[in-house]
Tab-separated table of C-alpha atoms in Angstrom:
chain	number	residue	atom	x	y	z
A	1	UNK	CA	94.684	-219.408	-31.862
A	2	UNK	CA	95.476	-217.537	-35.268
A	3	UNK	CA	91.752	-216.774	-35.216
A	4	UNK	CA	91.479	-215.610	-31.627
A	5	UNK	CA	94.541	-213.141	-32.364
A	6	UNK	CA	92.846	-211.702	-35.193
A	7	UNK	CA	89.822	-210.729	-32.836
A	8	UNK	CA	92.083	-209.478	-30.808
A	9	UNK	CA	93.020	-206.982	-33.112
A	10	UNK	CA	90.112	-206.096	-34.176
A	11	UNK	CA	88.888	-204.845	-30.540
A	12	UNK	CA	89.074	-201.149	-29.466
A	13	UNK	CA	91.576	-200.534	-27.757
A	14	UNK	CA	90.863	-198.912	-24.660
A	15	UNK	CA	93.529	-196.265	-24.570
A	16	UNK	CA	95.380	-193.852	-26.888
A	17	UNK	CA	98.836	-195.905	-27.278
A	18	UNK	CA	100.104	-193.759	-30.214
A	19	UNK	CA	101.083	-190.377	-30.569
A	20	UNK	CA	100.068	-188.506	-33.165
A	21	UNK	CA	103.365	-188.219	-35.201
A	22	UNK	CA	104.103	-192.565	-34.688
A	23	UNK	CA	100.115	-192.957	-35.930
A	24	UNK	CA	100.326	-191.057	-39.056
A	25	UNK	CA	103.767	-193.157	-39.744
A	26	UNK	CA	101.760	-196.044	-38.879
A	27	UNK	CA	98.663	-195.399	-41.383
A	28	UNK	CA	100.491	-194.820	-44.341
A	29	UNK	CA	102.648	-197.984	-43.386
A	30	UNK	CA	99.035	-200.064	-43.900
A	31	UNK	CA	98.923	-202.567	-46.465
A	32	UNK	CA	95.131	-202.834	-47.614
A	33	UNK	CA	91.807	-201.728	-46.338
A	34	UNK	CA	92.068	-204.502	-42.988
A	35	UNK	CA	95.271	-203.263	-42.100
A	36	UNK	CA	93.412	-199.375	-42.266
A	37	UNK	CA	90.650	-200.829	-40.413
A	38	UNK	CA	92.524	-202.397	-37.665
A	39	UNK	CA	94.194	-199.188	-36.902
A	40	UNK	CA	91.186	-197.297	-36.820
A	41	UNK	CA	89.457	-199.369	-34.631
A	42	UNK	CA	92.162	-199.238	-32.216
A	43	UNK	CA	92.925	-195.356	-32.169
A	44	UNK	CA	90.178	-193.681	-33.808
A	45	UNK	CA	89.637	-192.148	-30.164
A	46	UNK	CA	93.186	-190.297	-30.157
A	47	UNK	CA	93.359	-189.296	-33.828
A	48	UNK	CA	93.807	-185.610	-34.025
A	49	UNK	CA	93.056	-183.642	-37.552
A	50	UNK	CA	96.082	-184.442	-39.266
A	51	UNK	CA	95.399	-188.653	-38.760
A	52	UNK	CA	92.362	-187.990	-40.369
A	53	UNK	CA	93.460	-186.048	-43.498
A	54	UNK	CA	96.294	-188.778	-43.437
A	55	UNK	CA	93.613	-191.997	-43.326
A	56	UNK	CA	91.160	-190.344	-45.672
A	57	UNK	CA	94.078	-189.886	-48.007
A	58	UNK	CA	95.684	-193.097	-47.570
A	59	UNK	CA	92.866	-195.279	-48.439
A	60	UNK	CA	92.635	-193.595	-51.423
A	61	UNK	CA	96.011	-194.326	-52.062
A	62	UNK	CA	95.434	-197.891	-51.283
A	63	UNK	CA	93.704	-198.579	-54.850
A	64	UNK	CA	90.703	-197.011	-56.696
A	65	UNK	CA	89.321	-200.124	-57.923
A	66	UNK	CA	86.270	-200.998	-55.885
A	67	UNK	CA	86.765	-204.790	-56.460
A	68	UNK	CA	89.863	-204.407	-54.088
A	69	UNK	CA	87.815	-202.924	-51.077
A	70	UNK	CA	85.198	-204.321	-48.524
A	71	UNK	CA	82.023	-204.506	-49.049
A	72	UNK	CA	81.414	-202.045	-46.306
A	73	UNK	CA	84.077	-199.696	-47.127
A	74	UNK	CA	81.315	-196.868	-47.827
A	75	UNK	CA	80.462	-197.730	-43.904
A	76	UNK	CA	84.360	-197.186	-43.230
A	77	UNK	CA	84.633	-193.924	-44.951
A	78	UNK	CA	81.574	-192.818	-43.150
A	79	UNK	CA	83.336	-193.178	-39.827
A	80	UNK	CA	86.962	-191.723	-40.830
A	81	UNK	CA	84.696	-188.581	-41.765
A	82	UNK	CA	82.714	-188.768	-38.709
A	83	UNK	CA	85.700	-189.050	-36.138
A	84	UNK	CA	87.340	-186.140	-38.557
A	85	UNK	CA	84.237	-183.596	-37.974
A	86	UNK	CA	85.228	-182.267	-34.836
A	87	UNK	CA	88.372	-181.579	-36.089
A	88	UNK	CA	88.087	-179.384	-39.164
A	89	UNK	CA	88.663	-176.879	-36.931
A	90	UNK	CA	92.288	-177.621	-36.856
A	91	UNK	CA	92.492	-178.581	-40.132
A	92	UNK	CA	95.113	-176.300	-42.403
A	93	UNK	CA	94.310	-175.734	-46.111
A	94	UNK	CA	96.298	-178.886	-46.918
A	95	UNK	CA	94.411	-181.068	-44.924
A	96	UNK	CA	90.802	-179.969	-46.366
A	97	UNK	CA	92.390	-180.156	-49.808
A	98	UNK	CA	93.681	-183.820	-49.076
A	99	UNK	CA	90.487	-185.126	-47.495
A	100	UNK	CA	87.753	-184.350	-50.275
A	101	UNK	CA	90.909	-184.867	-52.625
A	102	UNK	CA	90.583	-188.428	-50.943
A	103	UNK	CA	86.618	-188.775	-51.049
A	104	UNK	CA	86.506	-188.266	-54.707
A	105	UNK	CA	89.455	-190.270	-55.502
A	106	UNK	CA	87.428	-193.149	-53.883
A	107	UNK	CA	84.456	-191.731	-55.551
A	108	UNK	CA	82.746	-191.283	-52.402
A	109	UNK	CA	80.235	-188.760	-53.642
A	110	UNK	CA	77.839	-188.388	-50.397
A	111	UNK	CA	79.922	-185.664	-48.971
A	112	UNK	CA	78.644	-183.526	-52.053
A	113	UNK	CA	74.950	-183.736	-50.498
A	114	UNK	CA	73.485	-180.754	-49.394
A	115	UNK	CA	72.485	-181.996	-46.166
A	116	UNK	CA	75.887	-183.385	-45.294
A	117	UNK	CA	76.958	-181.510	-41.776
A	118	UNK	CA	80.276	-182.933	-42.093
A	119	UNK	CA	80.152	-180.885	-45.402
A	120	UNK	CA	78.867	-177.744	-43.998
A	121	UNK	CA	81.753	-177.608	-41.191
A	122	UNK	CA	84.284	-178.458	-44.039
A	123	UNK	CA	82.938	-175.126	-45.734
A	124	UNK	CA	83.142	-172.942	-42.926
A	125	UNK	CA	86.641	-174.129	-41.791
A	126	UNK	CA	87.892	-173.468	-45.762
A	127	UNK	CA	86.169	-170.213	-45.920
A	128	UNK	CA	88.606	-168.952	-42.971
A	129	UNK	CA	91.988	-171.309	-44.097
A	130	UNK	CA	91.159	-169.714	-47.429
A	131	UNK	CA	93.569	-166.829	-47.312
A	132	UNK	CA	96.914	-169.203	-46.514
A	133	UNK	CA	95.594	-171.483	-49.485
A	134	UNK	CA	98.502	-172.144	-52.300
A	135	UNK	CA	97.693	-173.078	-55.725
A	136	UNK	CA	97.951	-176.567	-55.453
A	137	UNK	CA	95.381	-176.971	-52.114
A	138	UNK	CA	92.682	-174.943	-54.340
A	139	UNK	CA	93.127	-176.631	-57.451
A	140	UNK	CA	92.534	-179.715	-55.533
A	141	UNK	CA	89.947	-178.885	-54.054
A	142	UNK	CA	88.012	-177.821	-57.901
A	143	UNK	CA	89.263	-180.443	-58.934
A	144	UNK	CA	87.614	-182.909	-56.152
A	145	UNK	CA	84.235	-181.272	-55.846
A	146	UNK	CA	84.144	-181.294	-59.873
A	147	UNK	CA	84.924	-185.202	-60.182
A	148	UNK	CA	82.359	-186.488	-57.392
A	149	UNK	CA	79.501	-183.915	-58.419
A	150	UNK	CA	80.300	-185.130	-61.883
A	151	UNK	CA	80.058	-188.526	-60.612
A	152	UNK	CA	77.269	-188.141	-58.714
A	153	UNK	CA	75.066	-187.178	-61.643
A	154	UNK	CA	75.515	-190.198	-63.345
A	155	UNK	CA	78.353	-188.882	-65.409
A	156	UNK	CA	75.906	-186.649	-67.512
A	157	UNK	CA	79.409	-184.655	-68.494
A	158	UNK	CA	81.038	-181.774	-67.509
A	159	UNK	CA	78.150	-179.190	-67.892
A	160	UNK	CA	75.589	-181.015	-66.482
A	161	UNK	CA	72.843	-180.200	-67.827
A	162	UNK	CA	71.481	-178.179	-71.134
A	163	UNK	CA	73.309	-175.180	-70.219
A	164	UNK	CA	76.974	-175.198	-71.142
A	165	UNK	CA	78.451	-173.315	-67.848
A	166	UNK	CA	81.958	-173.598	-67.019
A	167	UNK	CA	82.690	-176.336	-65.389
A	168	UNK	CA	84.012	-175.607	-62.098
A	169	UNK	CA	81.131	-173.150	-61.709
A	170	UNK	CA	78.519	-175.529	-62.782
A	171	UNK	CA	79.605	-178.468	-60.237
A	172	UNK	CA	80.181	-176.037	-57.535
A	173	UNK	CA	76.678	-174.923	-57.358
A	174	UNK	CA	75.445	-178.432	-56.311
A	175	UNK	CA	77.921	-178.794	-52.980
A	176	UNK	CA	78.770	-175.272	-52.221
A	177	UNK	CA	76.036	-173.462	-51.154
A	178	UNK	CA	77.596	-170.310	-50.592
A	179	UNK	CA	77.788	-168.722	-54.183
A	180	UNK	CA	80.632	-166.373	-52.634
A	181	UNK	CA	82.941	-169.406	-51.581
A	182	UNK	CA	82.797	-170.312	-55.298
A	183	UNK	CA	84.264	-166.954	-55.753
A	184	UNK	CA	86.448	-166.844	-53.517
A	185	UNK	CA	88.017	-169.975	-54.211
A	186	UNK	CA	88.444	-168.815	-58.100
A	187	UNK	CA	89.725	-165.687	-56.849
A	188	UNK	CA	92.145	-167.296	-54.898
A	189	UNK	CA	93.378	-169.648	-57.280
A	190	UNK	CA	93.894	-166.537	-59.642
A	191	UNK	CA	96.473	-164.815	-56.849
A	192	UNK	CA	98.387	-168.063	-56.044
A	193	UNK	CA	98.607	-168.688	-60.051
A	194	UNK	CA	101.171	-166.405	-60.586
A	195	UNK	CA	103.555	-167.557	-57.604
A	196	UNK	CA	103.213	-170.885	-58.433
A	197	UNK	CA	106.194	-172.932	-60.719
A	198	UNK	CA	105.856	-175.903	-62.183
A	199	UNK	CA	106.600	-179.555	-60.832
A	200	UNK	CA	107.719	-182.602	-62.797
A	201	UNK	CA	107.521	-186.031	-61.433
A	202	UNK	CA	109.740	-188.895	-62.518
């Protein structure tokens, strides 16, 4: 019986039972990767952009070491990604920040492929949030696609190669292939410095 209940939560469930407010609540109450799982399975069909960001984050925040995941838990993140593509759209500066923030915390370095669409609509959807960016969603957001292109190369070091480029210009090159977004972002990131104070964490 214990078994068949399991099943039983594993299946889709036919119909969006959540709103979006209760399901966020609900995904950061999961306990592991099977509990994140579950929930997708169930709602993936109702989550709106700010699930997404929330999931993608959340796993993340489940544990970085890999021995604590499935073994499909590439496959997972694959699918959180795809069910979030069609709603980058809606996505504020926070939420792009939070979701690459999220891949490269998990070191989940295939978004950082040229060829990735999911990628391409990230870019265009941060090239027009990019204005009502604050410090903190940029600098994320360096500071993701530097770690997973880092990662990526085998962990050949900052630079990258022989020439010793800066290093947020360096990485950028390989997932950002407009050379004015890198700009831009810099740019931005050099206007929000200023209004930006300092935090400390207990």
């Amino acid at each position: 019986q214990q078994q068949q209940q399991q099943q039983h939560r594993l299946m889709p469930h036919p119909f969006c039972t959540l709103d979006p407010p209760i399901l966020t609540y609900r995904i950061k109450q999961c306990k592991d990767w099977h509990d994140a799982a579950v929930l997708f399975a169930q709602q993936s069909q109702c989550m709106n952009h700010i699930n997404c960001a929330a999931m993608m984050t959340h796993l993340a925040q489940l544990g970085t070491c890999i021995r604590t995941r499935p073994v499909n838990w590439r496959s997972f993140v694959a699918q959180v990604l795809a069910t979030s593509k069609p709603q980058l759209s809606s996505c504020s500066p926070r939420q792009l920040s939070n979701m690459v923030w999220g891949l490269a915390t998990l070191g989940y370095n295939d978004w950082t492929s040229g060829s990735s669409s999911w990628t391409a609509h990230w870019q265009e959807q941060l090239q027009r949030q990019l204005p009502t960016a604050n410090c903190r969603d940029i600098a994320n957001i360096l500071w993701a696609v530097a770690t997973s292109v880092s990662s990526s190369s085998g962990g050949r070091g900052w630079a990258g190669g022989s020439r010793q480029e800066p290093l947020v210009l360096q990485q950028q090159q390989h997932v950002l292939s407009d050379g004015r977004l890198q700009q831009e972002l810099l740019s931005a990131l050099h206007r929000e410095l200023p209004n930006s104070s300092p935090q400390v964490g207990f």
